[in-house]
Amino acid sequence: MIKTSCHCGQVTVEIPTAPETLTSCNCSMCHRIGALWAYYTLDQVDISADTELLNYLQGDRTLTLHSCGHCGCTTHYVGTDGKPDARVGVNMRMAPRELVESLPARRFDGAETWKWLD
Ligand SMILES: [Zn+2]
């Protein structure tokens, strides 16, 4: 298990294994928050929040972005289909820095073509 946490530590997301790559997306949301994503399913991760989560339903309503209500860090998103294997994007910016710096990041054009840019 690898533990990711927001800055104040009240929201944590534990993931089973490190991803092979991180995704840097340029869509209107990711461009703003600078997240680096790794993908799991809801039943693979352990999400804990000791404070209120800020929940932001994206414009196309396919996912809800979750941020710590205290320190504001965006920790993860969850697909809105409600299934146990719903896709979860974990913001690896919340993971230990040494781990993040050891993983390659791929650029994804979520703004225009929905294709990888590498
Ligand atoms: Zn926090």
mmCIF file of N, CA and C and ligand atoms in Angstrom:
data_model
loop_
_atom_site.group_PDB
_atom_site.id
_atom_site.type_symbol
_atom_site.label_atom_id
_atom_site.label_comp_id
_atom_site.label_asym_id
_atom_site.label_seq_id
_atom_site.Cartn_x
_atom_site.Cartn_y
_atom_site.Cartn_z
ATOM 1 N N MET A 1 0.828 -1.203 0.000
ATOM 2 C CA MET A 1 0.000 0.000 0.000
ATOM 3 C C MET A 1 0.864 1.255 0.000
ATOM 4 N N ILE A 2 0.443 2.222 -0.766
ATOM 5 C CA ILE A 2 1.109 3.520 -0.791
ATOM 6 C C ILE A 2 0.076 4.546 -0.351
ATOM 7 N N LYS A 3 0.484 5.387 0.590
ATOM 8 C CA LYS A 3 -0.455 6.365 1.132
ATOM 9 C C LYS A 3 -0.227 7.721 0.489
ATOM 10 N N THR A 4 -1.302 8.292 -0.029
ATOM 11 C CA THR A 4 -1.231 9.669 -0.501
ATOM 12 C C THR A 4 -2.053 10.502 0.473
ATOM 13 N N SER A 5 -1.662 11.744 0.671
ATOM 14 C CA SER A 5 -2.473 12.575 1.559
ATOM 15 C C SER A 5 -2.401 14.035 1.160
ATOM 16 N N CYS A 6 -3.475 14.748 1.488
ATOM 17 C CA CYS A 6 -3.506 16.191 1.254
ATOM 18 C C CYS A 6 -2.497 16.872 2.176
ATOM 19 N N HIS A 7 -2.355 18.168 2.044
ATOM 20 C CA HIS A 7 -1.320 18.877 2.804
ATOM 21 C C HIS A 7 -1.545 18.802 4.306
ATOM 22 N N CYS A 8 -2.784 18.946 4.747
ATOM 23 C CA CYS A 8 -3.047 18.925 6.191
ATOM 24 C C CYS A 8 -3.179 17.512 6.727
ATOM 25 N N GLY A 9 -3.269 16.525 5.855
ATOM 26 C CA GLY A 9 -3.274 15.129 6.269
ATOM 27 C C GLY A 9 -4.637 14.565 6.622
ATOM 28 N N GLN A 10 -5.676 15.348 6.492
ATOM 29 C CA GLN A 10 -6.997 14.850 6.901
ATOM 30 C C GLN A 10 -7.673 13.997 5.835
ATOM 31 N N VAL A 11 -7.212 14.101 4.592
ATOM 32 C CA VAL A 11 -7.750 13.252 3.530
ATOM 33 C C VAL A 11 -6.612 12.386 3.010
ATOM 34 N N THR A 12 -6.819 11.074 3.068
ATOM 35 C CA THR A 12 -5.802 10.154 2.559
ATOM 36 C C THR A 12 -6.449 9.202 1.562
ATOM 37 N N VAL A 13 -5.657 8.806 0.576
ATOM 38 C CA VAL A 13 -6.076 7.794 -0.383
ATOM 39 C C VAL A 13 -4.936 6.785 -0.458
ATOM 40 N N GLU A 14 -5.238 5.548 -0.081
ATOM 41 C CA GLU A 14 -4.230 4.494 -0.159
ATOM 42 C C GLU A 14 -4.438 3.708 -1.440
ATOM 43 N N ILE A 15 -3.326 3.480 -2.142
ATOM 44 C CA ILE A 15 -3.376 2.748 -3.405
ATOM 45 C C ILE A 15 -2.550 1.472 -3.261
ATOM 46 N N PRO A 16 -2.945 0.411 -3.983
ATOM 47 C CA PRO A 16 -2.293 -0.890 -3.771
ATOM 48 C C PRO A 16 -0.849 -0.925 -4.253
ATOM 49 N N THR A 17 -0.575 -0.321 -5.396
ATOM 50 C CA THR A 17 0.767 -0.352 -5.976
ATOM 51 C C THR A 17 1.016 0.973 -6.689
ATOM 52 N N ALA A 18 2.291 1.270 -6.907
ATOM 53 C CA ALA A 18 2.621 2.470 -7.670
ATOM 54 C C ALA A 18 2.247 2.243 -9.132
ATOM 55 N N PRO A 19 1.802 3.270 -9.824
ATOM 56 C CA PRO A 19 1.506 3.123 -11.246
ATOM 57 C C PRO A 19 2.799 3.065 -12.052
ATOM 58 N N GLU A 20 2.713 2.536 -13.276
ATOM 59 C CA GLU A 20 3.902 2.520 -14.140
ATOM 60 C C GLU A 20 4.199 3.907 -14.681
ATOM 61 N N THR A 21 3.132 4.659 -14.936
ATOM 62 C CA THR A 21 3.296 6.024 -15.430
ATOM 63 C C THR A 21 2.280 6.930 -14.750
ATOM 64 N N LEU A 22 2.567 8.220 -14.812
ATOM 65 C CA LEU A 22 1.635 9.245 -14.347
ATOM 66 C C LEU A 22 1.066 9.941 -15.576
ATOM 67 N N THR A 23 -0.144 10.469 -15.450
ATOM 68 C CA THR A 23 -0.749 11.193 -16.561
ATOM 69 C C THR A 23 -0.844 12.678 -16.235
ATOM 70 N N SER A 24 -0.277 13.468 -17.138
ATOM 71 C CA SER A 24 -0.385 14.918 -17.051
ATOM 72 C C SER A 24 -1.332 15.361 -18.149
ATOM 73 N N CYS A 25 -2.525 15.782 -17.772
ATOM 74 C CA CYS A 25 -3.587 16.112 -18.734
ATOM 75 C C CYS A 25 -3.732 17.633 -18.823
ATOM 76 N N ASN A 26 -4.131 18.108 -19.997
ATOM 77 C CA ASN A 26 -4.254 19.558 -20.192
ATOM 78 C C ASN A 26 -5.709 20.007 -20.328
ATOM 79 N N CYS A 27 -6.655 19.190 -19.887
ATOM 80 C CA CYS A 27 -8.057 19.618 -19.976
ATOM 81 C C CYS A 27 -8.276 20.834 -19.080
ATOM 82 N N SER A 28 -9.455 21.426 -19.171
ATOM 83 C CA SER A 28 -9.687 22.703 -18.489
ATOM 84 C C SER A 28 -9.507 22.594 -16.977
ATOM 85 N N MET A 29 -9.761 21.427 -16.417
ATOM 86 C CA MET A 29 -9.570 21.253 -14.974
ATOM 87 C C MET A 29 -8.118 20.926 -14.639
ATOM 88 N N CYS A 30 -7.563 19.900 -15.290
ATOM 89 C CA CYS A 30 -6.197 19.468 -14.952
ATOM 90 C C CYS A 30 -5.180 20.571 -15.223
ATOM 91 N N HIS A 31 -5.418 21.336 -16.272
ATOM 92 C CA HIS A 31 -4.552 22.468 -16.572
ATOM 93 C C HIS A 31 -4.461 23.407 -15.368
ATOM 94 N N ARG A 32 -5.580 23.588 -14.701
ATOM 95 C CA ARG A 32 -5.608 24.529 -13.583
ATOM 96 C C ARG A 32 -5.000 23.962 -12.310
ATOM 97 N N ILE A 33 -5.287 22.696 -12.026
ATOM 98 C CA ILE A 33 -4.849 22.173 -10.725
ATOM 99 C C ILE A 33 -3.490 21.490 -10.781
ATOM 100 N N GLY A 34 -2.989 21.206 -11.981
ATOM 101 C CA GLY A 34 -1.639 20.640 -12.087
ATOM 102 C C GLY A 34 -1.497 19.241 -11.526
ATOM 103 N N ALA A 35 -2.577 18.470 -11.595
ATOM 104 C CA ALA A 35 -2.531 17.112 -11.042
ATOM 105 C C ALA A 35 -1.676 16.191 -11.904
ATOM 106 N N LEU A 36 -1.163 15.148 -11.291
ATOM 107 C CA LEU A 36 -0.558 14.016 -11.995
ATOM 108 C C LEU A 36 -1.367 12.794 -11.586
ATOM 109 N N TRP A 37 -2.015 12.162 -12.562
ATOM 110 C CA TRP A 37 -2.999 11.128 -12.227
ATOM 111 C C TRP A 37 -2.455 9.718 -12.354
ATOM 112 N N ALA A 38 -2.967 8.865 -11.473
ATOM 113 C CA ALA A 38 -2.810 7.418 -11.609
ATOM 114 C C ALA A 38 -4.206 6.835 -11.457
ATOM 115 N N TYR A 39 -4.456 5.722 -12.141
ATOM 116 C CA TYR A 39 -5.829 5.227 -12.252
ATOM 117 C C TYR A 39 -6.010 3.877 -11.576
ATOM 118 N N TYR A 40 -7.101 3.796 -10.829
ATOM 119 C CA TYR A 40 -7.459 2.573 -10.112
ATOM 120 C C TYR A 40 -8.971 2.419 -10.224
ATOM 121 N N THR A 41 -9.495 1.395 -9.551
ATOM 122 C CA THR A 41 -10.945 1.291 -9.425
ATOM 123 C C THR A 41 -11.294 1.532 -7.960
ATOM 124 N N LEU A 42 -12.555 1.875 -7.726
ATOM 125 C CA LEU A 42 -12.984 2.257 -6.385
ATOM 126 C C LEU A 42 -12.700 1.152 -5.369
ATOM 127 N N ASP A 43 -12.844 -0.115 -5.789
ATOM 128 C CA ASP A 43 -12.617 -1.200 -4.832
ATOM 129 C C ASP A 43 -11.134 -1.467 -4.577
ATOM 130 N N GLN A 44 -10.249 -0.816 -5.305
ATOM 131 C CA GLN A 44 -8.797 -1.003 -5.092
ATOM 132 C C GLN A 44 -8.207 0.013 -4.130
ATOM 133 N N VAL A 45 -8.936 1.081 -3.848
ATOM 134 C CA VAL A 45 -8.352 2.167 -3.057
ATOM 135 C C VAL A 45 -9.089 2.322 -1.737
ATOM 136 N N ASP A 46 -8.391 2.900 -0.768
ATOM 137 C CA ASP A 46 -8.971 3.135 0.546
ATOM 138 C C ASP A 46 -8.946 4.641 0.801
ATOM 139 N N ILE A 47 -10.125 5.230 0.752
ATOM 140 C CA ILE A 47 -10.245 6.683 0.893
ATOM 141 C C ILE A 47 -10.716 7.011 2.298
ATOM 142 N N SER A 48 -10.014 7.921 2.958
ATOM 143 C CA SER A 48 -10.385 8.309 4.310
ATOM 144 C C SER A 48 -10.403 9.825 4.407
ATOM 145 N N ALA A 49 -11.448 10.375 5.014
ATOM 146 C CA ALA A 49 -11.551 11.829 5.158
ATOM 147 C C ALA A 49 -11.999 12.164 6.576
ATOM 148 N N ASP A 50 -11.140 12.879 7.298
ATOM 149 C CA ASP A 50 -11.475 13.323 8.649
ATOM 150 C C ASP A 50 -12.049 14.732 8.644
ATOM 151 N N THR A 51 -12.260 15.251 7.462
ATOM 152 C CA THR A 51 -12.879 16.566 7.337
ATOM 153 C C THR A 51 -13.823 16.508 6.157
ATOM 154 N N GLU A 52 -14.550 17.563 5.968
ATOM 155 C CA GLU A 52 -15.479 17.608 4.845
ATOM 156 C C GLU A 52 -14.709 17.594 3.526
ATOM 157 N N LEU A 53 -15.229 16.846 2.558
ATOM 158 C CA LEU A 53 -14.651 16.880 1.216
ATOM 159 C C LEU A 53 -15.408 17.902 0.379
ATOM 160 N N LEU A 54 -14.669 18.637 -0.421
ATOM 161 C CA LEU A 54 -15.307 19.478 -1.431
ATOM 162 C C LEU A 54 -15.508 18.608 -2.667
ATOM 163 N N ASN A 55 -16.729 18.539 -3.152
ATOM 164 C CA ASN A 55 -17.041 17.680 -4.290
ATOM 165 C C ASN A 55 -17.457 18.545 -5.472
ATOM 166 N N TYR A 56 -16.748 18.374 -6.571
ATOM 167 C CA TYR A 56 -17.025 19.188 -7.748
ATOM 168 C C TYR A 56 -17.361 18.287 -8.922
ATOM 169 N N LEU A 57 -18.627 18.343 -9.318
ATOM 170 C CA LEU A 57 -19.077 17.530 -10.446
ATOM 171 C C LEU A 57 -18.655 18.231 -11.731
ATOM 172 N N GLN A 58 -17.822 17.557 -12.510
ATOM 173 C CA GLN A 58 -17.289 18.158 -13.732
ATOM 174 C C GLN A 58 -18.386 18.487 -14.720
ATOM 175 N N GLY A 59 -18.090 19.392 -15.619
ATOM 176 C CA GLY A 59 -19.066 19.905 -16.573
ATOM 177 C C GLY A 59 -19.804 18.833 -17.352
ATOM 178 N N ASP A 60 -19.089 17.762 -17.753
ATOM 179 C CA ASP A 60 -19.774 16.719 -18.530
ATOM 180 C C ASP A 60 -20.375 15.646 -17.613
ATOM 181 N N ARG A 61 -20.284 15.844 -16.304
ATOM 182 C CA ARG A 61 -20.907 15.017 -15.273
ATOM 183 C C ARG A 61 -20.425 13.571 -15.277
ATOM 184 N N THR A 62 -19.253 13.303 -15.812
ATOM 185 C CA THR A 62 -18.753 11.929 -15.826
ATOM 186 C C THR A 62 -17.891 11.626 -14.612
ATOM 187 N N LEU A 63 -17.448 12.652 -13.918
ATOM 188 C CA LEU A 63 -16.640 12.403 -12.731
ATOM 189 C C LEU A 63 -16.803 13.533 -11.729
ATOM 190 N N THR A 64 -16.572 13.159 -10.468
ATOM 191 C CA THR A 64 -16.612 14.138 -9.391
ATOM 192 C C THR A 64 -15.213 14.273 -8.806
ATOM 193 N N LEU A 65 -14.756 15.488 -8.765
ATOM 194 C CA LEU A 65 -13.431 15.797 -8.237
ATOM 195 C C LEU A 65 -13.563 16.058 -6.739
ATOM 196 N N HIS A 66 -12.677 15.456 -5.951
ATOM 197 C CA HIS A 66 -12.750 15.609 -4.503
ATOM 198 C C HIS A 66 -11.508 16.321 -3.980
ATOM 199 N N SER A 67 -11.761 17.303 -3.111
ATOM 200 C CA SER A 67 -10.670 18.068 -2.511
ATOM 201 C C SER A 67 -10.898 18.172 -1.010
ATOM 202 N N CYS A 68 -9.802 18.326 -0.288
ATOM 203 C CA CYS A 68 -9.894 18.485 1.159
ATOM 204 C C CYS A 68 -10.580 19.804 1.490
ATOM 205 N N GLY A 69 -11.589 19.744 2.361
ATOM 206 C CA GLY A 69 -12.325 20.942 2.738
ATOM 207 C C GLY A 69 -11.540 21.858 3.656
ATOM 208 N N HIS A 70 -10.408 21.378 4.163
ATOM 209 C CA HIS A 70 -9.604 22.214 5.060
ATOM 210 C C HIS A 70 -8.441 22.872 4.324
ATOM 211 N N CYS A 71 -7.610 22.073 3.673
ATOM 212 C CA CYS A 71 -6.413 22.657 3.027
ATOM 213 C C CYS A 71 -6.604 22.861 1.524
ATOM 214 N N GLY A 72 -7.645 22.285 0.940
ATOM 215 C CA GLY A 72 -7.974 22.570 -0.450
ATOM 216 C C GLY A 72 -7.309 21.695 -1.492
ATOM 217 N N CYS A 73 -6.405 20.817 -1.080
ATOM 218 C CA CYS A 73 -5.724 19.970 -2.077
ATOM 219 C C CYS A 73 -6.711 19.005 -2.734
ATOM 220 N N THR A 74 -6.605 18.876 -4.050
ATOM 221 C CA THR A 74 -7.425 17.898 -4.774
ATOM 222 C C THR A 74 -6.748 16.545 -4.690
ATOM 223 N N THR A 75 -7.427 15.595 -4.060
ATOM 224 C CA THR A 75 -6.816 14.296 -3.790
ATOM 225 C C THR A 75 -7.182 13.223 -4.813
ATOM 226 N N HIS A 76 -8.407 13.280 -5.345
ATOM 227 C CA HIS A 76 -8.830 12.207 -6.252
ATOM 228 C C HIS A 76 -10.110 12.597 -6.971
ATOM 229 N N TYR A 77 -10.443 11.813 -7.992
ATOM 230 C CA TYR A 77 -11.788 11.912 -8.568
ATOM 231 C C TYR A 77 -12.376 10.527 -8.676
ATOM 232 N N VAL A 78 -13.695 10.495 -8.753
ATOM 233 C CA VAL A 78 -14.399 9.218 -8.880
ATOM 234 C C VAL A 78 -15.380 9.335 -10.034
ATOM 235 N N GLY A 79 -15.398 8.320 -10.889
ATOM 236 C CA GLY A 79 -16.376 8.259 -11.970
ATOM 237 C C GLY A 79 -17.777 8.203 -11.387
ATOM 238 N N THR A 80 -18.736 8.765 -12.089
ATOM 239 C CA THR A 80 -20.071 8.928 -11.513
ATOM 240 C C THR A 80 -21.033 7.809 -11.892
ATOM 241 N N ASP A 81 -20.525 6.692 -12.422
ATOM 242 C CA ASP A 81 -21.468 5.628 -12.803
ATOM 243 C C ASP A 81 -21.959 4.822 -11.595
ATOM 244 N N GLY A 82 -21.360 5.051 -10.392
ATOM 245 C CA GLY A 82 -21.857 4.420 -9.171
ATOM 246 C C GLY A 82 -21.504 2.962 -8.998
ATOM 247 N N LYS A 83 -20.689 2.405 -9.883
ATOM 248 C CA LYS A 83 -20.335 0.989 -9.779
ATOM 249 C C LYS A 83 -19.120 0.804 -8.856
ATOM 250 N N PRO A 84 -18.991 -0.392 -8.234
ATOM 251 C CA PRO A 84 -17.833 -0.625 -7.359
ATOM 252 C C PRO A 84 -16.509 -0.579 -8.111
ATOM 253 N N ASP A 85 -16.546 -0.846 -9.428
ATOM 254 C CA ASP A 85 -15.306 -0.753 -10.201
ATOM 255 C C ASP A 85 -15.214 0.587 -10.934
ATOM 256 N N ALA A 86 -15.934 1.572 -10.421
ATOM 257 C CA ALA A 86 -15.849 2.915 -11.004
ATOM 258 C C ALA A 86 -14.401 3.381 -11.000
ATOM 259 N N ARG A 87 -14.048 4.091 -12.052
ATOM 260 C CA ARG A 87 -12.684 4.563 -12.172
ATOM 261 C C ARG A 87 -12.407 5.653 -11.131
ATOM 262 N N VAL A 88 -11.238 5.519 -10.513
ATOM 263 C CA VAL A 88 -10.781 6.532 -9.573
ATOM 264 C C VAL A 88 -9.462 7.076 -10.091
ATOM 265 N N GLY A 89 -9.385 8.378 -10.224
ATOM 266 C CA GLY A 89 -8.124 9.024 -10.541
ATOM 267 C C GLY A 89 -7.529 9.517 -9.234
ATOM 268 N N VAL A 90 -6.324 9.070 -8.942
ATOM 269 C CA VAL A 90 -5.660 9.495 -7.709
ATOM 270 C C VAL A 90 -4.616 10.533 -8.091
ATOM 271 N N ASN A 91 -4.683 11.673 -7.437
ATOM 272 C CA ASN A 91 -3.720 12.741 -7.718
ATOM 273 C C ASN A 91 -2.400 12.399 -7.031
ATOM 274 N N MET A 92 -1.451 11.940 -7.836
ATOM 275 C CA MET A 92 -0.176 11.484 -7.284
ATOM 276 C C MET A 92 0.689 12.641 -6.779
ATOM 277 N N ARG A 93 0.244 13.866 -6.988
ATOM 278 C CA ARG A 93 0.915 15.002 -6.342
ATOM 279 C C ARG A 93 0.808 14.899 -4.821
ATOM 280 N N MET A 94 -0.128 14.066 -4.344
ATOM 281 C CA MET A 94 -0.309 13.868 -2.902
ATOM 282 C C MET A 94 0.559 12.724 -2.381
ATOM 283 N N ALA A 95 1.277 12.047 -3.280
ATOM 284 C CA ALA A 95 2.138 10.926 -2.883
ATOM 285 C C ALA A 95 3.507 11.468 -2.474
ATOM 286 N N PRO A 96 4.310 10.637 -1.796
ATOM 287 C CA PRO A 96 5.650 11.099 -1.419
ATOM 288 C C PRO A 96 6.423 11.608 -2.630
ATOM 289 N N ARG A 97 7.128 12.699 -2.455
ATOM 290 C CA ARG A 97 7.796 13.376 -3.570
ATOM 291 C C ARG A 97 8.818 12.473 -4.265
ATOM 292 N N GLU A 98 9.545 11.682 -3.474
ATOM 293 C CA GLU A 98 10.576 10.806 -4.059
ATOM 294 C C GLU A 98 9.930 9.814 -5.021
ATOM 295 N N LEU A 99 8.761 9.312 -4.646
ATOM 296 C CA LEU A 99 8.064 8.366 -5.519
ATOM 297 C C LEU A 99 7.619 9.060 -6.805
ATOM 298 N N VAL A 100 7.015 10.217 -6.665
ATOM 299 C CA VAL A 100 6.503 10.931 -7.834
ATOM 300 C C VAL A 100 7.641 11.252 -8.804
ATOM 301 N N GLU A 101 8.762 11.675 -8.248
ATOM 302 C CA GLU A 101 9.889 12.052 -9.093
ATOM 303 C C GLU A 101 10.537 10.844 -9.764
ATOM 304 N N SER A 102 10.266 9.647 -9.265
ATOM 305 C CA SER A 102 10.859 8.449 -9.857
ATOM 306 C C SER A 102 10.013 7.880 -10.990
ATOM 307 N N LEU A 103 8.798 8.395 -11.161
ATOM 308 C CA LEU A 103 7.887 7.829 -12.154
ATOM 309 C C LEU A 103 7.821 8.706 -13.402
ATOM 310 N N PRO A 104 7.788 8.096 -14.581
ATOM 311 C CA PRO A 104 7.656 8.893 -15.802
ATOM 312 C C PRO A 104 6.234 9.434 -15.947
ATOM 313 N N ALA A 105 6.129 10.646 -16.480
ATOM 314 C CA ALA A 105 4.814 11.250 -16.714
ATOM 315 C C ALA A 105 4.544 11.306 -18.207
ATOM 316 N N ARG A 106 3.334 10.927 -18.594
ATOM 317 C CA ARG A 106 2.914 11.018 -19.999
ATOM 318 C C ARG A 106 1.939 12.171 -20.132
ATOM 319 N N ARG A 107 2.075 12.926 -21.205
ATOM 320 C CA ARG A 107 1.193 14.064 -21.436
ATOM 321 C C ARG A 107 -0.001 13.622 -22.268
ATOM 322 N N PHE A 108 -1.178 13.967 -21.778
ATOM 323 C CA PHE A 108 -2.417 13.586 -22.451
ATOM 324 C C PHE A 108 -3.168 14.846 -22.863
ATOM 325 N N ASP A 109 -3.621 14.871 -24.108
ATOM 326 C CA ASP A 109 -4.310 16.043 -24.644
ATOM 327 C C ASP A 109 -5.814 15.935 -24.380
ATOM 328 N N GLY A 110 -6.196 16.121 -23.117
ATOM 329 C CA GLY A 110 -7.608 16.072 -22.751
ATOM 330 C C GLY A 110 -8.373 17.297 -23.212
ATOM 331 N N ALA A 111 -7.642 18.339 -23.605
ATOM 332 C CA ALA A 111 -8.288 19.577 -24.032
ATOM 333 C C ALA A 111 -8.839 19.473 -25.444
ATOM 334 N N GLU A 112 -8.119 18.782 -26.340
ATOM 335 C CA GLU A 112 -8.497 18.815 -27.757
ATOM 336 C C GLU A 112 -8.730 17.425 -28.351
ATOM 337 N N THR A 113 -7.674 16.650 -28.493
ATOM 338 C CA THR A 113 -7.762 15.432 -29.309
ATOM 339 C C THR A 113 -8.028 14.159 -28.522
ATOM 340 N N TRP A 114 -7.878 14.208 -27.199
ATOM 341 C CA TRP A 114 -7.983 13.003 -26.369
ATOM 342 C C TRP A 114 -6.964 11.948 -26.798
ATOM 343 N N LYS A 115 -5.775 12.407 -27.170
ATOM 344 C CA LYS A 115 -4.698 11.485 -27.528
ATOM 345 C C LYS A 115 -3.462 11.794 -26.685
ATOM 346 N N TRP A 116 -2.608 10.780 -26.586
ATOM 347 C CA TRP A 116 -1.329 10.975 -25.909
ATOM 348 C C TRP A 116 -0.468 11.896 -26.773
ATOM 349 N N LEU A 117 0.321 12.708 -26.116
ATOM 350 C CA LEU A 117 1.158 13.660 -26.836
ATOM 351 C C LEU A 117 2.603 13.175 -26.955
ATOM 352 N N ASP A 118 2.879 11.940 -26.504
ATOM 353 C CA ASP A 118 4.249 11.425 -26.640
ATOM 354 C C ASP A 118 4.302 10.338 -27.711
HETATM 355 ZN ZN ZN B 1 -6.266 18.750 3.853
#
